[in-house]
Amino acid sequence: MLASGLIIFSVADWHERTVPFFSFTGWCLTLLVCFPHDLFGMMLLAVMIGGLAVVSQGLGSADVMLIALLACVLRLEAALIVTLIACGTACLHWIAARPPSLPMISHLAAGYACFALVNGIL
């Protein structure tokens, strides 16, 4: 369920640089209900990433929600690793293509795919 939603919303983010609000929020709430979660990790990461988004004005609210959701569904350490991989792929994307904006949800999906392949989740 997590991987399929990441694929769906990463395609939307790649093409339109936005995701549908109600679908994305519904998917996030469904994952929060279905998976055991770490509320402390989610809140800590949401505050840190939310603060970064406010200061840099570079992350959208869906990006912050997804990173917090990953911290909630996965362990906090796993979410930080996925985010680090996503930042690396976003950096490579920017170096190669120099787009005016980066689809961070797509890079988070790629980061999760790399993390899942290494850990045998997929």
Tab-separated table of C-alpha atoms in Angstrom:
chain	number	residue	atom	x	y	z
A	1	MET	CA	0.000	0.000	0.000
A	2	LEU	CA	2.861	2.376	0.802
A	3	ALA	CA	4.785	1.612	-2.394
A	4	SER	CA	1.730	1.824	-4.654
A	5	GLY	CA	0.721	5.208	-3.229
A	6	LEU	CA	4.270	6.477	-3.601
A	7	ILE	CA	4.256	5.468	-7.266
A	8	ILE	CA	0.877	7.094	-7.956
A	9	PHE	CA	1.701	10.384	-6.252
A	10	SER	CA	5.266	10.517	-7.557
A	11	VAL	CA	3.959	10.342	-11.137
A	12	ALA	CA	1.522	13.177	-10.390
A	13	ASP	CA	4.285	15.220	-8.759
A	14	TRP	CA	6.676	14.567	-11.661
A	15	HIS	CA	4.203	15.733	-14.316
A	16	GLU	CA	2.286	18.501	-12.557
A	17	ARG	CA	4.597	19.457	-9.653
A	18	THR	CA	1.567	19.092	-7.394
A	19	VAL	CA	-0.528	16.293	-5.928
A	20	PRO	CA	-4.317	16.156	-5.474
A	21	PHE	CA	-4.985	17.304	-1.915
A	22	PHE	CA	-7.928	15.096	-0.960
A	23	SER	CA	-6.493	11.922	-2.495
A	24	PHE	CA	-3.087	12.474	-0.914
A	25	THR	CA	-4.509	13.318	2.504
A	26	GLY	CA	-6.857	10.326	2.361
A	27	TRP	CA	-3.962	8.032	1.472
A	28	CYS	CA	-1.894	9.438	4.357
A	29	LEU	CA	-4.730	8.960	6.842
A	30	THR	CA	-5.351	5.416	5.584
A	31	LEU	CA	-1.698	4.529	6.126
A	32	LEU	CA	-1.766	6.027	9.607
A	33	VAL	CA	-4.775	3.873	10.498
A	34	CYS	CA	-3.461	0.658	8.875
A	35	PHE	CA	0.170	0.679	10.017
A	36	PRO	CA	1.593	0.702	13.528
A	37	HIS	CA	3.303	4.024	13.932
A	38	ASP	CA	5.797	5.997	15.940
A	39	LEU	CA	4.110	9.288	16.803
A	40	PHE	CA	7.180	10.752	18.496
A	41	GLY	CA	9.332	10.148	15.419
A	42	MET	CA	6.660	11.566	13.148
A	43	MET	CA	6.185	14.709	15.222
A	44	LEU	CA	9.920	15.274	15.622
A	45	LEU	CA	10.622	14.907	11.925
A	46	ALA	CA	7.561	16.984	10.954
A	47	VAL	CA	8.743	19.847	13.164
A	48	MET	CA	12.287	19.689	11.788
A	49	ILE	CA	11.271	19.400	8.130
A	50	GLY	CA	8.436	21.912	8.586
A	51	GLY	CA	10.908	24.400	10.022
A	52	LEU	CA	13.243	23.791	7.108
A	53	ALA	CA	10.380	24.289	4.651
A	54	VAL	CA	9.430	27.608	6.249
A	55	VAL	CA	13.006	28.884	6.313
A	56	SER	CA	13.982	27.745	2.817
A	57	GLN	CA	10.562	28.156	1.163
A	58	GLY	CA	11.587	25.188	-0.972
A	59	LEU	CA	9.467	22.272	0.215
A	60	GLY	CA	5.751	21.987	-0.329
A	61	SER	CA	3.316	20.812	2.316
A	62	ALA	CA	2.848	17.437	0.605
A	63	ASP	CA	6.615	16.853	0.741
A	64	VAL	CA	6.660	17.591	4.468
A	65	MET	CA	3.575	15.418	5.058
A	66	LEU	CA	5.154	12.519	3.168
A	67	ILE	CA	8.447	12.725	5.060
A	68	ALA	CA	6.537	12.813	8.357
A	69	LEU	CA	4.393	9.884	7.191
A	70	LEU	CA	7.508	7.878	6.341
A	71	ALA	CA	8.855	8.609	9.831
A	72	CYS	CA	5.577	7.398	11.268
A	73	VAL	CA	5.193	4.220	9.206
A	74	LEU	CA	8.895	3.328	9.047
A	75	ARG	CA	11.344	3.881	11.879
A	76	LEU	CA	12.703	7.403	12.313
A	77	GLU	CA	16.170	6.253	11.247
A	78	ALA	CA	14.755	4.614	8.114
A	79	ALA	CA	12.841	7.773	7.211
A	80	LEU	CA	16.010	9.836	7.595
A	81	ILE	CA	17.919	7.421	5.334
A	82	VAL	CA	15.128	7.551	2.723
A	83	THR	CA	15.168	11.357	2.909
A	84	LEU	CA	18.962	11.417	2.534
A	85	ILE	CA	18.774	9.176	-0.550
A	86	ALA	CA	15.992	11.396	-1.929
A	87	CYS	CA	18.141	14.495	-1.442
A	88	GLY	CA	20.986	12.766	-3.268
A	89	THR	CA	18.822	11.816	-6.243
A	90	ALA	CA	17.323	15.320	-6.296
A	91	CYS	CA	20.827	16.788	-6.353
A	92	LEU	CA	21.808	14.539	-9.261
A	93	HIS	CA	18.577	15.467	-11.061
A	94	TRP	CA	19.292	19.161	-10.613
A	95	ILE	CA	22.904	18.795	-11.802
A	96	ALA	CA	21.826	16.843	-14.893
A	97	ALA	CA	18.767	18.850	-15.968
A	98	ARG	CA	18.705	22.169	-14.023
A	99	PRO	CA	14.886	22.233	-13.751
A	100	PRO	CA	13.227	25.266	-12.125
A	101	SER	CA	11.627	22.995	-9.504
A	102	LEU	CA	12.234	19.448	-8.345
A	103	PRO	CA	9.518	16.811	-7.807
A	104	MET	CA	10.535	15.837	-4.267
A	105	ILE	CA	7.827	13.183	-3.882
A	106	SER	CA	9.286	11.383	-6.891
A	107	HIS	CA	12.717	11.480	-5.306
A	108	LEU	CA	11.293	10.254	-1.992
A	109	ALA	CA	9.715	7.344	-3.873
A	110	ALA	CA	13.093	6.570	-5.461
A	111	GLY	CA	14.743	6.798	-2.046
A	112	TYR	CA	12.188	4.424	-0.559
A	113	ALA	CA	12.670	1.994	-3.467
A	114	CYS	CA	16.457	1.972	-2.935
A	115	PHE	CA	16.029	1.535	0.818
A	116	ALA	CA	13.471	-1.240	0.372
A	117	LEU	CA	15.636	-3.110	-2.146
A	118	VAL	CA	18.677	-3.003	0.127
A	119	ASN	CA	16.659	-4.167	3.146
A	120	GLY	CA	14.668	-6.810	1.270
A	121	ILE	CA	11.291	-5.143	1.826
A	122	LEU	CA	10.326	-5.192	-1.862
